[in-house]
Short mmCIF file of C-alpha atoms in Angstrom, two decimals:
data_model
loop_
_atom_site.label_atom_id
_atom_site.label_comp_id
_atom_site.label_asym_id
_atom_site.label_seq_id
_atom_site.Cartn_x
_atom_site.Cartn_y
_atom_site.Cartn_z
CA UNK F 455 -112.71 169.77 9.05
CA UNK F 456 -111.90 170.78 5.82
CA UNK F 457 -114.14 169.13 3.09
CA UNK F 458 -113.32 168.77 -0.97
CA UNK F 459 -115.99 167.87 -3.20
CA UNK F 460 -115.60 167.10 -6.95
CA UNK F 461 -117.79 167.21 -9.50
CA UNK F 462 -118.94 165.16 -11.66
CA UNK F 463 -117.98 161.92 -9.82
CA UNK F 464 -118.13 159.93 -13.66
CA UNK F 465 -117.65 161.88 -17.09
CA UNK F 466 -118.31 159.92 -20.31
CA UNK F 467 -116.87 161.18 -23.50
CA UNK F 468 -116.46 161.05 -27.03
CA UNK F 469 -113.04 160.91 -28.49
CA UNK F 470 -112.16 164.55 -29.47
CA UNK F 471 -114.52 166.17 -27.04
CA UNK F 472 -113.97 168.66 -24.32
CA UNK F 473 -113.63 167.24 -20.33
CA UNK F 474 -113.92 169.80 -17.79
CA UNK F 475 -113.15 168.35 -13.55
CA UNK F 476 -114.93 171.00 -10.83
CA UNK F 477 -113.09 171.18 -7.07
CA UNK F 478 -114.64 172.89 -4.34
CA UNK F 479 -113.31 173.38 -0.67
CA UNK F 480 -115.03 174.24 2.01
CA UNK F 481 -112.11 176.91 3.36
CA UNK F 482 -109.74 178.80 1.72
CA UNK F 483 -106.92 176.61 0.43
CA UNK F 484 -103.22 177.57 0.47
CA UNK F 485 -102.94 176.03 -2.68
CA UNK F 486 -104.04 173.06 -4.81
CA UNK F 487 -102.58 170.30 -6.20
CA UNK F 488 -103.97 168.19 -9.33
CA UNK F 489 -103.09 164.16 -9.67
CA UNK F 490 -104.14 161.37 -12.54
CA UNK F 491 -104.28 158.07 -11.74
CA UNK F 492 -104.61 155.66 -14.61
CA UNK F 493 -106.92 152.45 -13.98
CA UNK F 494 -104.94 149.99 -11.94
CA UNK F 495 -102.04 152.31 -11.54
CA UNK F 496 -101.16 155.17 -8.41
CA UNK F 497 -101.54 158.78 -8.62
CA UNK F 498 -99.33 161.25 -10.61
CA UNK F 499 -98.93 164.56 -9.48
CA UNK F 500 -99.85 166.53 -12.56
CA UNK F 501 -99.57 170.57 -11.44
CA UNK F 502 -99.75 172.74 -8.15
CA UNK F 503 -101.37 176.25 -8.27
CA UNK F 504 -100.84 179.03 -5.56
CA UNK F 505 -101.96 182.03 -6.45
CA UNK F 506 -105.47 183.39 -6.55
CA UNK F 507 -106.61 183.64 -10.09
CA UNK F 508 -103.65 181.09 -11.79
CA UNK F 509 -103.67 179.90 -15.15
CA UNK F 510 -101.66 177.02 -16.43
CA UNK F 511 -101.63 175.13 -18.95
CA UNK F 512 -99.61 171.66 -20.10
CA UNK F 513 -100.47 171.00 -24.10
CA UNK F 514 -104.27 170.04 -23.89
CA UNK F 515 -104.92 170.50 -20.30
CA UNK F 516 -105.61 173.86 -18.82
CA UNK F 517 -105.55 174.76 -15.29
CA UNK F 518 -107.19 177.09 -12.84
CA UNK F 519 -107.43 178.40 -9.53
CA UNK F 520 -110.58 180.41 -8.73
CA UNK F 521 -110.05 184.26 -7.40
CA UNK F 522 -110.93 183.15 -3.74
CA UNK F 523 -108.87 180.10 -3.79
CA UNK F 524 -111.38 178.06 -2.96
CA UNK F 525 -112.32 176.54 -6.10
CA UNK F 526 -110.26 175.17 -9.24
CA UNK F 527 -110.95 173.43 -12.53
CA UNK F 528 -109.14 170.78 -15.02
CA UNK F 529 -110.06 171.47 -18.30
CA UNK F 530 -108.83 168.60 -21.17
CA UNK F 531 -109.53 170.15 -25.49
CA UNK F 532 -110.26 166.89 -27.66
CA UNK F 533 -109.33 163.89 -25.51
CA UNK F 534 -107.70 161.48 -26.50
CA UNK F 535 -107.81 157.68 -25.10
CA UNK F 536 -104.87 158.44 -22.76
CA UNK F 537 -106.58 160.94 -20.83
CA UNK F 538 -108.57 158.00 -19.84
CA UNK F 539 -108.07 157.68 -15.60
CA UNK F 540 -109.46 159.40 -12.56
CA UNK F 541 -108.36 162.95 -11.85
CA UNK F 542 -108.17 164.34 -8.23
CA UNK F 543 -107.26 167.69 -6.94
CA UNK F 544 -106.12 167.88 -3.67
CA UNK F 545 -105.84 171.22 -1.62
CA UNK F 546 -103.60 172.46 0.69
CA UNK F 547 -104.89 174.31 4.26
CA UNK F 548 -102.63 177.21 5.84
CA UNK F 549 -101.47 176.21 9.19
CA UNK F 550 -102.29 172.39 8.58
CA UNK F 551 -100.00 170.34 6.76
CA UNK F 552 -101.69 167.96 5.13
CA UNK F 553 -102.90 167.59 1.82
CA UNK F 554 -106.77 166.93 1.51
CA UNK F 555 -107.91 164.74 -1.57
CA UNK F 556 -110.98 165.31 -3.64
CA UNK F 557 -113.26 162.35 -4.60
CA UNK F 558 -112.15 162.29 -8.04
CA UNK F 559 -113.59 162.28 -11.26
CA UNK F 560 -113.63 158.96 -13.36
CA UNK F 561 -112.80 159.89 -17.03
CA UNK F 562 -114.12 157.53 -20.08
CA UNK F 563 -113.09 157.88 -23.25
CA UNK F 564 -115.61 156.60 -26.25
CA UNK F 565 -113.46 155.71 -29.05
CA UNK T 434 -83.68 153.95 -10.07
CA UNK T 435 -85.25 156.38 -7.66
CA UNK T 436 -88.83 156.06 -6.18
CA UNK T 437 -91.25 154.28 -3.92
CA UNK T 438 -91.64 150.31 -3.63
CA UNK T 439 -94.66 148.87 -1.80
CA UNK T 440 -94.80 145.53 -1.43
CA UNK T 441 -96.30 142.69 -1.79
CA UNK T 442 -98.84 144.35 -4.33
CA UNK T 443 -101.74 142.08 -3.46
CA UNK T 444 -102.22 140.43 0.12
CA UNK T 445 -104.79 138.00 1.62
CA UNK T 446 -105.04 137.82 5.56
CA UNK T 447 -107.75 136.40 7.67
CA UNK T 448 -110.01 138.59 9.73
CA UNK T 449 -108.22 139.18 13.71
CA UNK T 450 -104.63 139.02 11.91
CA UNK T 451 -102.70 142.05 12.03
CA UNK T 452 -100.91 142.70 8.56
CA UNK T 453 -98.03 145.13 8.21
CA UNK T 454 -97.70 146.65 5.11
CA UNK T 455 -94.07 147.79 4.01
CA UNK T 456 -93.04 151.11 1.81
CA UNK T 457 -89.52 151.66 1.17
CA UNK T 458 -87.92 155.29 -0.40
CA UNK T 459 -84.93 156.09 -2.17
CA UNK T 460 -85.34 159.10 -2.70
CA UNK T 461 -84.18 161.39 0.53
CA UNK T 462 -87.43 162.60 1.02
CA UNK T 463 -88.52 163.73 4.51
CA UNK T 464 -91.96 163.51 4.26
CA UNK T 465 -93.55 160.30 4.15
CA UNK T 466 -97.51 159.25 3.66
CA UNK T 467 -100.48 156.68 4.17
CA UNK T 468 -103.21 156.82 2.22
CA UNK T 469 -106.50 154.45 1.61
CA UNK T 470 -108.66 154.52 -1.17
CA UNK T 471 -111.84 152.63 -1.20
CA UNK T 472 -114.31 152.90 -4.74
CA UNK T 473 -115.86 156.49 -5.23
CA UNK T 474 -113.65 158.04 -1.90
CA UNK T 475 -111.20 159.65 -3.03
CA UNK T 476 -107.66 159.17 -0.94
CA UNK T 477 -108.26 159.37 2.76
CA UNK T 478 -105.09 160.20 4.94
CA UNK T 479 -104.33 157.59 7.80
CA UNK T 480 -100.98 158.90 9.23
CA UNK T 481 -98.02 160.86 7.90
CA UNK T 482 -94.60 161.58 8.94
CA UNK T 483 -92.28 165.11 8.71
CA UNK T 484 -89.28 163.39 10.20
CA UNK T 485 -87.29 160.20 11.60
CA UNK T 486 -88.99 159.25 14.58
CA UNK T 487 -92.14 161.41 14.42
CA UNK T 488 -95.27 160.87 13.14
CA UNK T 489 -98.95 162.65 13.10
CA UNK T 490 -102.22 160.97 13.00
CA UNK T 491 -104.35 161.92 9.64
CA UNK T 492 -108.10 161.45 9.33
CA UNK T 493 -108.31 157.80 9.68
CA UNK T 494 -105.82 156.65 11.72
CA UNK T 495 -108.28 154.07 14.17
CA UNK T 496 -107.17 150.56 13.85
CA UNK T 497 -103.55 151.33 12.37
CA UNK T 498 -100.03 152.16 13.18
CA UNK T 499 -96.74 153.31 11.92
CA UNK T 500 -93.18 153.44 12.94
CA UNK T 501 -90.70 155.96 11.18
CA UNK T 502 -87.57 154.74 12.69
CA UNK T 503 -85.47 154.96 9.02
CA UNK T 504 -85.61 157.76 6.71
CA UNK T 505 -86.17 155.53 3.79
CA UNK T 506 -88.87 153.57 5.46
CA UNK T 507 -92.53 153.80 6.84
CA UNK T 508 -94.95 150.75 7.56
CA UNK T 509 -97.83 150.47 7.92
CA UNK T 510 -99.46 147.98 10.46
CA UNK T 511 -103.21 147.21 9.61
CA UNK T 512 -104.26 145.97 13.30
CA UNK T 513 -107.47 143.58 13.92
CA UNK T 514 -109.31 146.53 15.81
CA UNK T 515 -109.95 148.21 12.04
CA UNK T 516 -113.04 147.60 11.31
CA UNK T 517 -112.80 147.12 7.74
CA UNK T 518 -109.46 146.48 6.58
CA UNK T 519 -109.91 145.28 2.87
CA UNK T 520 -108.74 148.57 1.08
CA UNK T 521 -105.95 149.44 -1.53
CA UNK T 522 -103.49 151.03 0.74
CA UNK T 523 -101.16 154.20 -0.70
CA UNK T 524 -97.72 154.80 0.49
CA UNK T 525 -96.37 158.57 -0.97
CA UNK T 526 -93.39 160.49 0.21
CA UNK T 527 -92.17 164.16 -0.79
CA UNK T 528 -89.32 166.37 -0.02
CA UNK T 529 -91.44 168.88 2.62
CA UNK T 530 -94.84 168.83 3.51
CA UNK T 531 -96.40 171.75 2.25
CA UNK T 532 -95.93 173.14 -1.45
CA UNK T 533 -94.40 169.64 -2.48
CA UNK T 534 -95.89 167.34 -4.74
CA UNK T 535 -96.24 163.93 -3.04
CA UNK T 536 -94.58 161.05 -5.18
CA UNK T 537 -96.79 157.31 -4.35
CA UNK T 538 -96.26 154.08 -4.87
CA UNK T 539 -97.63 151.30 -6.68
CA UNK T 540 -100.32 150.24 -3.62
CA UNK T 541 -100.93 147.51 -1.96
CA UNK T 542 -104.39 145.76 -2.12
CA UNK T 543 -105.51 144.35 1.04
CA UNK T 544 -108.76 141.81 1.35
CA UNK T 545 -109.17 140.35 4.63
CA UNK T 546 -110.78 137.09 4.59
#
């Protein structure tokens, strides 16, 4: 079945430094989905990307979907301690429904 | 308010109990989810629902089940043939199921004793 991986599984930073998440299916996805959870809290759905090659960006976070839409990246300029949470993509499969979940990456933020 | 209510947030049960875990939805979405999350896993899919009155097994769907029988309403029945129950348990719902961001609730943490 289909298999996301997500890399690195912990990331500690430095207040004010860069944070980048890596996502990596094994099969082409339809499209992929991005979600922060906050420590104790539930996921938030943060952005979906569809097309090969997509770009977006929300203030200090920058999205992407790689060319063969199998790979995507989160990319956070000078955290701040409210980045602080786990990030998971989760990628969609044509013909299949469901949504499959990364393993997350665990953000830390060193004030 | 609109959204997702799971309740109770924390629950205790003794090992051979079955536990049924409720999530409630207010906000006319078709598409209903349950998800488990153990430490360094990611979310792992245990059943999901399109419709009233149908549902589809996910990845891990051994040892539970799930009725759909309201709209607004999908529980979750941890039964005494899952092997390891203690989990924090995810109900999400969204409008569709594909190219629609999935909207969860608060969770339920389940330890079985």
């Amino acid at each position: 079945g289909q298999q996301v991986m997500q890399i690195p599984q912990y990331q500690h930073v430095q207040e004010g430094e860069d944070f980048t998440t890596y996502c990596n299916s094994s099969t082409t996805l339809s499209n992929i989905q991005w979600y922060k959870q906050r420590p104790g809290g539930h996921p938030v759905f943060l952005i979906q990307l569809v097309k090969s090659g997509e770009v977006k960006k929300q203030k200090r976070l920058t999205f992407q979907f790689g060319e063969a839409k199998k790979n995507s990246s989160l990319h956070i300029t000078a955290t701040q301690t409210t980045d602080v949470g786990t990030y998971f993509c989760a990628g969609g499969n044509f013909g299949n429904e469901k949504l499959t979940f990364g393993t997350g990456t665990r953000l830390t933020i060193i004030p | 308010d609109g959204g997702i209510t799971q309740s109770p947030k924390y629950l205790f049960r003794k090992e051979g109990q079955n536990v049924t875990l409720s999530c409630e939805q207010n906000l006319n979405h078709d598409a209903m989810y349950w998800y488990r999350q153990d430490p360094g896993q990611g979310l792992r899919l245990i059943y999901y629902s399109q419709i009233v009155n149908d549902f589809q097994k996910g990845d891990i769907a051994e040892g539970y089940s799930v009725s759909r029988e309201k709209k607004e309403s999908f529980p979750l029945t941890v039964t005494s043939a899952q092997k390891n129950p203690t989990a924090f348990y995810l109900c999400a719902s969204s409008p569709g199921l594909t190219y629609n961001e999935q909207f969860f609730g608060p969770g339920t943490r389940l330890t079985v004793l």
